[in-house]
Coordinates of C-alpha atoms in Angstrom, one line a residue:
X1 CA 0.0 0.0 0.0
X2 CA 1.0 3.3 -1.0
X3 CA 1.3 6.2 1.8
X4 CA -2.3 7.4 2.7
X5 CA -3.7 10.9 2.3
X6 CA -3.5 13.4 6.0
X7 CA -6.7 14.7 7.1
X8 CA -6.2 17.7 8.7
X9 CA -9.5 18.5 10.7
X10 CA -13.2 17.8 11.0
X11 CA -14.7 18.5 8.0
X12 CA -12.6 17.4 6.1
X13 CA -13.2 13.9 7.9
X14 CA -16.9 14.4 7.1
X15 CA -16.3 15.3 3.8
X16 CA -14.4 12.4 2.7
X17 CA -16.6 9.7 4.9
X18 CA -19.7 11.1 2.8
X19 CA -17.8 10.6 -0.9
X20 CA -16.7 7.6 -0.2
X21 CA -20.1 6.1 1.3
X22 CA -21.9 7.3 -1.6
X23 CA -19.6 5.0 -3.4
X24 CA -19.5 2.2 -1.0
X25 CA -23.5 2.3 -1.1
X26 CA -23.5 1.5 -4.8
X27 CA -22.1 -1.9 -4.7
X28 CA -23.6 -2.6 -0.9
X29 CA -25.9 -5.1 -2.0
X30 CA -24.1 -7.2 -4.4
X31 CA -21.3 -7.9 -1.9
X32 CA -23.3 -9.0 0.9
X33 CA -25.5 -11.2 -2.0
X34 CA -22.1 -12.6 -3.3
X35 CA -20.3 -12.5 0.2
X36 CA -17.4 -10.6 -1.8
X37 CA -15.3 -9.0 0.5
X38 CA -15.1 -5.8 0.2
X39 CA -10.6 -5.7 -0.4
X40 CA -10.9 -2.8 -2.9
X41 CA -12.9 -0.7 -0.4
X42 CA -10.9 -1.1 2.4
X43 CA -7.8 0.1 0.1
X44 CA -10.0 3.6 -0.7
X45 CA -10.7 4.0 2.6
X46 CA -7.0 3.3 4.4
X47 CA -5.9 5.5 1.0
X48 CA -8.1 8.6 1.7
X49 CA -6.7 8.8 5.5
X50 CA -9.7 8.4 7.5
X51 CA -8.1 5.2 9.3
X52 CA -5.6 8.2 10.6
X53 CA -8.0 10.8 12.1
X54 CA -7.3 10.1 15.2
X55 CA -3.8 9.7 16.0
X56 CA -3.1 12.9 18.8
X57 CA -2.2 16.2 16.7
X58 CA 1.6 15.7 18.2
X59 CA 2.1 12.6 15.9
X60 CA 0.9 14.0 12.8
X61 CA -3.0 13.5 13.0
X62 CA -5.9 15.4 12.8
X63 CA -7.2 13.9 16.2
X64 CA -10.7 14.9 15.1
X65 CA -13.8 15.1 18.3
X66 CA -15.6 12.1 19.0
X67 CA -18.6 13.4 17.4
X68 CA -16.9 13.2 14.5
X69 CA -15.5 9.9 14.8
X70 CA -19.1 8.7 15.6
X71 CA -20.4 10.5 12.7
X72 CA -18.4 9.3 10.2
X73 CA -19.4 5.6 11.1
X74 CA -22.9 6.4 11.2
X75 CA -22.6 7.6 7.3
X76 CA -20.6 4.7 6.7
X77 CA -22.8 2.0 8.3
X78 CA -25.8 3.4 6.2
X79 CA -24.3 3.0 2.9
X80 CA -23.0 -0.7 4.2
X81 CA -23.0 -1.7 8.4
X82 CA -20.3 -4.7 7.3
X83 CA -18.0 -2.1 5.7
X84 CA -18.1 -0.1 8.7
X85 CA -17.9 -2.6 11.1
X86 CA -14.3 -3.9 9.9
X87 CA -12.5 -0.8 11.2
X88 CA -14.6 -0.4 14.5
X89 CA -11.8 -2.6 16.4
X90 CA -8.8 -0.5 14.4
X91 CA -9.9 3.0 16.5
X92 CA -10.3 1.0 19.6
X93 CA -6.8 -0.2 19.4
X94 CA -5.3 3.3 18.4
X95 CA -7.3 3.9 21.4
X96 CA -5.2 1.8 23.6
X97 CA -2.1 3.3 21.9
X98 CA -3.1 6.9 23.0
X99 CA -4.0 5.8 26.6
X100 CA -0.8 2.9 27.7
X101 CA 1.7 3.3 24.6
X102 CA 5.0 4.2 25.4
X103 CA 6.5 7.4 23.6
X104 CA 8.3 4.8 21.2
X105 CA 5.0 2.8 20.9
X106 CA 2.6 6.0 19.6
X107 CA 5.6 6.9 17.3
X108 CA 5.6 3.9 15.3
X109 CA 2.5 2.7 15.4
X110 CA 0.8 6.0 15.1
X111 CA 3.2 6.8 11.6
X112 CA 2.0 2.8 10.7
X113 CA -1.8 4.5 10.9
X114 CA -0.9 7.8 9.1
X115 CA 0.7 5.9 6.3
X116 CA -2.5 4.0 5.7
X117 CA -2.1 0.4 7.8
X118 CA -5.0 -1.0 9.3
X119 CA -5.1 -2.8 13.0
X120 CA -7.3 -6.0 13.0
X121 CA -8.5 -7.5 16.2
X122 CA -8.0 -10.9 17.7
X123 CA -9.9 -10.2 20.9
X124 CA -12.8 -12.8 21.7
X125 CA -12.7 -16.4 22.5
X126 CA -15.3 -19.6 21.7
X127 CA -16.1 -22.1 24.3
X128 CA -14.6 -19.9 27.6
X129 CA -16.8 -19.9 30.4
X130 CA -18.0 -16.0 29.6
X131 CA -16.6 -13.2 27.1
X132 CA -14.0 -12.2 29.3
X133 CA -12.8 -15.3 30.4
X134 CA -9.5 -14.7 28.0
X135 CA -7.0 -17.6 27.4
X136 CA -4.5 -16.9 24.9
X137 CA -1.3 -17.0 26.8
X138 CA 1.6 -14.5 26.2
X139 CA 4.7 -16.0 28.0
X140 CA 8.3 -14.2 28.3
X141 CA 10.9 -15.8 26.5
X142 CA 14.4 -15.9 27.9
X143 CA 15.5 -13.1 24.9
X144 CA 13.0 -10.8 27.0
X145 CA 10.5 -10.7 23.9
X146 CA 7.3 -13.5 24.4
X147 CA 5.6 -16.0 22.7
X148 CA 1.9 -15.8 21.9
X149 CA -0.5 -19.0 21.8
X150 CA -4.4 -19.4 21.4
X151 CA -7.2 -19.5 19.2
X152 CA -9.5 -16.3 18.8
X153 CA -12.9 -16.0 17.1
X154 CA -15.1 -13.1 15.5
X155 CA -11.7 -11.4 15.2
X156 CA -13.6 -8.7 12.7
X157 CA -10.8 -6.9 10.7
X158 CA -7.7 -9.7 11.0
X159 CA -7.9 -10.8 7.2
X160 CA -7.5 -7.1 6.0
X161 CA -5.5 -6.0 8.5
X162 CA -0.9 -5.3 8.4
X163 CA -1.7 -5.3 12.0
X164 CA -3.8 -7.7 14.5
X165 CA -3.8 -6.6 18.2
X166 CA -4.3 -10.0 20.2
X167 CA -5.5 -9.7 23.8
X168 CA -3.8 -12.1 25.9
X169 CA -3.1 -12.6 29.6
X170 CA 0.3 -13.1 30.7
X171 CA 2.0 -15.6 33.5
X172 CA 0.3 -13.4 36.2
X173 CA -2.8 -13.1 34.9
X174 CA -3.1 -9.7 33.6
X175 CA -4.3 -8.5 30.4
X176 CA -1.8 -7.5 27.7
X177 CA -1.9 -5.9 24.0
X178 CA 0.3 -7.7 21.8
X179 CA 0.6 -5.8 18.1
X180 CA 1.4 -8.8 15.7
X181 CA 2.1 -8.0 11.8
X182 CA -0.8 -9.8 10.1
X183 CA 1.7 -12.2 8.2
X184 CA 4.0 -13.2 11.3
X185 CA 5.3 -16.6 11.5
X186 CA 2.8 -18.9 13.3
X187 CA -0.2 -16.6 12.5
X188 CA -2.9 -18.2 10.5
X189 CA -5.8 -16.0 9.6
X190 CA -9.2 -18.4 8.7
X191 CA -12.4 -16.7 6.7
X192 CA -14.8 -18.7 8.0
X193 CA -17.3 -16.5 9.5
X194 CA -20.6 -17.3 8.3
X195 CA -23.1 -15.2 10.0
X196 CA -26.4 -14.5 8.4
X197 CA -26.2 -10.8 8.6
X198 CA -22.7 -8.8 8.5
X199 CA -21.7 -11.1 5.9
X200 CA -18.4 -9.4 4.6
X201 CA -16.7 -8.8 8.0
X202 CA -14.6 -11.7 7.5
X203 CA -15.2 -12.2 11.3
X204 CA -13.5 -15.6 11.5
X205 CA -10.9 -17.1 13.3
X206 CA -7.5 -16.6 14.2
X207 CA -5.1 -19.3 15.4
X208 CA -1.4 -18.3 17.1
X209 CA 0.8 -20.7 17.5
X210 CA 3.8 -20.1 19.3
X211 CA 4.3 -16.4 17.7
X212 CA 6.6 -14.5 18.1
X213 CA 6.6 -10.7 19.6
X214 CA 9.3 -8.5 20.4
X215 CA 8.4 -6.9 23.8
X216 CA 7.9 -3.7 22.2
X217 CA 5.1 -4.6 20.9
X218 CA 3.2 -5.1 23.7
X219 CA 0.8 -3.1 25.9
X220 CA 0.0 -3.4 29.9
X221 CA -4.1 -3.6 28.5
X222 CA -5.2 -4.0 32.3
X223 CA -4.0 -0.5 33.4
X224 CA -6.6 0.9 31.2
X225 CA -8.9 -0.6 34.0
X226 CA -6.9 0.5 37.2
X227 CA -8.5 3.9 36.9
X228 CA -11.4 6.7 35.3
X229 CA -11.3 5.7 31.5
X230 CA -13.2 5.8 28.4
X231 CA -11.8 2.8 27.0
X232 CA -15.5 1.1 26.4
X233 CA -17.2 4.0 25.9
X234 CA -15.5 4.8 22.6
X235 CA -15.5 1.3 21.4
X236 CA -19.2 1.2 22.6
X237 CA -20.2 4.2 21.0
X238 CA -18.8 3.2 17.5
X239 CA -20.7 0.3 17.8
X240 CA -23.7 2.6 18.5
X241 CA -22.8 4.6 15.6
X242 CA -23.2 1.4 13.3
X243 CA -26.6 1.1 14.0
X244 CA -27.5 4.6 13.8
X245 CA -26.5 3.9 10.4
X246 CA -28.3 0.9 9.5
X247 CA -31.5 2.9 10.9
X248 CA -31.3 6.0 8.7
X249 CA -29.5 3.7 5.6
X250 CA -33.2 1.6 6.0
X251 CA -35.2 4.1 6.1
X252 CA -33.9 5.7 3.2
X253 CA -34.1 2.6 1.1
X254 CA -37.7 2.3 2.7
X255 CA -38.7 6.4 1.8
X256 CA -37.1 5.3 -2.0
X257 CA -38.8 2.3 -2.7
X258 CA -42.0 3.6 -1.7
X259 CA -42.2 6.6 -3.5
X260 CA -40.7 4.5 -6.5
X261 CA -41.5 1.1 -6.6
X262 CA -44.9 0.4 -4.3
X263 CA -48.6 0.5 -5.5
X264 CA -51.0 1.9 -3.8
X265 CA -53.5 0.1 -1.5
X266 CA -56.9 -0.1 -3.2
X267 CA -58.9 1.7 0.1
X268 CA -56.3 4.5 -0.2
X269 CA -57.0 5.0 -4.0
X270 CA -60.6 4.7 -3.2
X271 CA -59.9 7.9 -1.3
X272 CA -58.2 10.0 -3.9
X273 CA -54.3 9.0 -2.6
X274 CA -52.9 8.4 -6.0
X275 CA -49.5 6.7 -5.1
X276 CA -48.0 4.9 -2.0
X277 CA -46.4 8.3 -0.5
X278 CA -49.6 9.8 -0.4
X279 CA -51.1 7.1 1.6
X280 CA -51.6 8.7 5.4
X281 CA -51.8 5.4 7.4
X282 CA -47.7 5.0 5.6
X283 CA -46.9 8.3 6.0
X284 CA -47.8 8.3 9.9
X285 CA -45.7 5.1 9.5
X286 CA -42.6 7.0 8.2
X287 CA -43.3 9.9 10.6
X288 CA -42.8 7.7 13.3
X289 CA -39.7 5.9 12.5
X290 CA -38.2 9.1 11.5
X291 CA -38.6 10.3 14.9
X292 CA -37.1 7.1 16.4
X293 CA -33.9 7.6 13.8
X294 CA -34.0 11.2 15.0
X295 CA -33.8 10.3 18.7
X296 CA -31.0 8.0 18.5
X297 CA -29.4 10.1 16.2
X298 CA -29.5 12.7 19.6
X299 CA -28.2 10.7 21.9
X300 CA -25.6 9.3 19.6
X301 CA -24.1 12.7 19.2
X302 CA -24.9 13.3 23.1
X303 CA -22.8 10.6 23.6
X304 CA -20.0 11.3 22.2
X305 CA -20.0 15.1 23.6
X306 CA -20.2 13.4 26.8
X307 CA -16.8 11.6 25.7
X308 CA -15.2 14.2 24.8
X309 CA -16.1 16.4 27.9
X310 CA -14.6 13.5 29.9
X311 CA -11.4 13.6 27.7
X312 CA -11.1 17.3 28.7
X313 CA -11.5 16.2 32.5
X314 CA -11.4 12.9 33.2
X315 CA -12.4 11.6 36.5
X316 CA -14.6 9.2 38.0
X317 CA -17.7 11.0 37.6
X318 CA -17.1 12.2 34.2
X319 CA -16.1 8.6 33.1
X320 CA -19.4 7.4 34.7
X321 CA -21.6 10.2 32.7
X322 CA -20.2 9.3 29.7
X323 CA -20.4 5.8 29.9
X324 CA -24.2 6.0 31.1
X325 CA -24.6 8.5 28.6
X326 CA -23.0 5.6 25.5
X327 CA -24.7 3.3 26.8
X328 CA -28.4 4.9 26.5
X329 CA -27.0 5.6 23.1
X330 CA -26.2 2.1 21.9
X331 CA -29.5 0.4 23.7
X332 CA -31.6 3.0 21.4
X333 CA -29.7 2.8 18.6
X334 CA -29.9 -0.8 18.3
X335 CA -33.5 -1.0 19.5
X336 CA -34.0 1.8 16.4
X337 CA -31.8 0.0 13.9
X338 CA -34.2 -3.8 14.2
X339 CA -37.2 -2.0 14.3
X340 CA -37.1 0.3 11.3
X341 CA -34.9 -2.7 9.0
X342 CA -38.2 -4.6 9.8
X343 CA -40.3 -1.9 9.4
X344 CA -38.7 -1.3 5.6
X345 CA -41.1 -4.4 4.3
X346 CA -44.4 -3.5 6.2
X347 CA -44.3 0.1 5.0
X348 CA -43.0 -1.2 1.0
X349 CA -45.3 -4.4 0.7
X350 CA -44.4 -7.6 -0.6
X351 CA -42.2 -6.8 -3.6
X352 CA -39.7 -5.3 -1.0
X353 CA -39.4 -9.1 0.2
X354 CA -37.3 -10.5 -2.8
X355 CA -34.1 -11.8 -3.0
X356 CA -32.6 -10.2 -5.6
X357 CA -33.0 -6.7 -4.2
X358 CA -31.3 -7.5 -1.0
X359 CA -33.3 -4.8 1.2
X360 CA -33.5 -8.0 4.2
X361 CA -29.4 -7.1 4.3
X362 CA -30.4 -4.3 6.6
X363 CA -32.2 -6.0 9.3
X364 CA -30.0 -9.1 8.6
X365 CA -27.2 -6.7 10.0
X366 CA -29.0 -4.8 12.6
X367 CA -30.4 -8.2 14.0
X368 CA -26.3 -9.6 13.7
X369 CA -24.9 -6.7 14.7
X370 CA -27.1 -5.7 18.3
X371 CA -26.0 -9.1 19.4
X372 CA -22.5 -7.6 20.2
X373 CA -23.1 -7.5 23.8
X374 CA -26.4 -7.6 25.9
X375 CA -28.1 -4.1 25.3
X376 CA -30.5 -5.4 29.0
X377 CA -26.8 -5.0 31.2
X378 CA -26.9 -1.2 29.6
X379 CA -30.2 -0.3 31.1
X380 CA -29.9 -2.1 34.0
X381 CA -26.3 0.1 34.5
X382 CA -28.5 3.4 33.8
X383 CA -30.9 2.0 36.5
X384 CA -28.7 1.7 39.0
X385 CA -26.8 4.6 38.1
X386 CA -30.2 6.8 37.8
X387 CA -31.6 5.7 41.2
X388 CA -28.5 4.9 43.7
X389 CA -25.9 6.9 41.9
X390 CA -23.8 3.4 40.7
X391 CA -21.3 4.0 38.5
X392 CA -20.7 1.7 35.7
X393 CA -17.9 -0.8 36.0
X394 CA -14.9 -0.4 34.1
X395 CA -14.7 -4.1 32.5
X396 CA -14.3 -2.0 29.3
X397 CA -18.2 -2.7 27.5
X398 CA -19.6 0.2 29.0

């Protein structure tokens, strides 16, 4: 890969995410029908810099706002939620850069990300007594680098990625970061993710076997936890971001298709509404899941303001507000994102339900996707936090 373009600020971030969806849109449907992968759209999009936006402004980035971050996921994840989804883990793990990376760390990696390389994400386990029961072992080898053994699944990212951060525990216990190039000896990258929504995530397995990494290249993960951070709070909120997106990209397929492609019901022509989108029992449909997309829309960007003002100030309060504040996000955001990728065939009628125009992709993803993590933990966090003051733990989903 050539050396990738430098945003410089904001706009510019929103600028390019919007050109580039509109493309990305186009062929949406005919990957996930195919289950091509989506290799020359990853290239744009590491090529027009957005992967870089945000590495801290000392390293060269634009270290754009967390709105904007957010933003730019939502427009992606409407034009196509598994597009979008691949890069989710690569911000987390610049993420972890920016909060435990030594001064050596952020400089390379940080030039790696400016230059256009993407981080993958070798993070959850199969069969483990829960999601965080973590068992890839990183052991310290007698040169002082380590050797890294396990088996990770949904590892969304690792087959496009130069670089796969692997979470693994070392000999006491706690959780590291190790940075492994994608095509390290002993790394073996499997596509065998076959989910029925999310379909060109490549979300399959990754098996390490005795790999090796040079102590440099590894990250004390479990600080992140020792203290106030926002460490699940981004990751959460991009995640929330995603299915912001898959609501408003459904219910613009929905508003198309009706105004273009659906007959009207015979009562409604019986009462002088000529076409679909004059229909009023549709259009109080529409109304009403344009105000749901509206609302999570809010609280998305209230969110990640929330995130940011904890940046500014972080403590354990301000931690705990925006955490709370993600987290009422992501519950209506994925509540939004099934409802109105359903709602797309009862509003269009029966001619929306065929194969060959792929419009079930949308709730396929949205009903993949919201089964990240258990949006019923969320609100019982907001509960407690709402009427005893709790804060949120800091296991890093919150």
């Amino acid at each position: 890969m050539s050396d990738a373009a430098v945003i410089t600020g904001d706009a510019e971030a929103l600028a390019v995410a919007t050109e580039l969806a509109a493309d990305f849109r186009k062929g949406a449907a005919e990957r996930d029908a195919l289950r091509r992968l989506p290799e020359a759209e990853l290239e744009r999009l590491s090529a027009s810099g957005l992967l870089a936006v945000t590495v801290p402004a000392e390293f060269g980035g634009a270290d754009v706002g967390t709105e904007t971050l957010a933003r730019v996921f939502r427009i992606l994840a409407a034009a196509d939620a598994s597009l979008a989804q691949i890069p989710q883990s690569h911000f987390v793990y610049v993420n972890v850069l920016r909060r435990q990376g030594t001064r050596e760390q952020k400089e390379f990696f940080f030039g790696e990300v400016l230059r256009g390389r993407r981080f993958g994400n070798a993070q959850s386990e199969a069969g483990t007594k829960h999601v965080q029961d973590i068992r890839t072992r990183l052991v310290r080898i007698p040169d002082g680098g380590y050797v890294l053994d396990g088996v990770k699944h949904y590892s969304t990212g690792a087959l496009f990625a130069d670089w796969i951060p692997v979470l693994a525990r070392g000999e006491d216990e706690n959780l590291h970061v190790a940075y492994v190039p994608r095509h390290a000896p002993g790394v073996t990258v499997v596509d065998d993710w076959n989910g029925m929504g999310q379909r060109t995530t490549a979300s399959g397995t990754v098996r390490l076997e005795s790999v090796p990494v040079p102590a440099d290249r590894v990250v004390p993960h479990h600080l992140t936890f020792q203290g106030p951070q926002l460490h699940g709070a981004v990751a959460q909120l991009l995640h929330a971001a995603i299915d912001a997106g898959i609501a408003f990209g459904a219910l613009e397929e929905a508003a198309e298709f009706v105004r273009t492609k659906s007959r009207p019901w015979f009562e409604s022509v019986d009462e002088g509404h000529g076409t679909a989108a004059q229909d009023p029992l549709l259009i109080q449909r529409f109304g009403e899941l344009a105000i749901r997309v509206r609302a999570c829309d809010a609280l998305l960007d209230a969110a990640a303001r929330a995130v940011d003002a904890a940046r500014a100030d972080l403590t354990e309060d301000s931690a705990a507000e925006a955490s709370i504040a993600v987290a009422a996000a992501k519950v209506t955001a994925g509540e939004a994102a099934v409802e109105v990728a359903s709602a797309l065939f009862e509003v269009s009628g029966t001619r929306s339900a065929l194969d060959s125009l792929g419009l079930h992709r949308h709730w396929r993803d949205a009903r993949t996707h919201t089964l990240h993590d258990p949006a019923r933990w969320k609100v019982q966090h907001i509960g407690r936090y709402v009427l005893n003051g709790t804060r949120p733990p800091r296991h890093g989903l919150l």
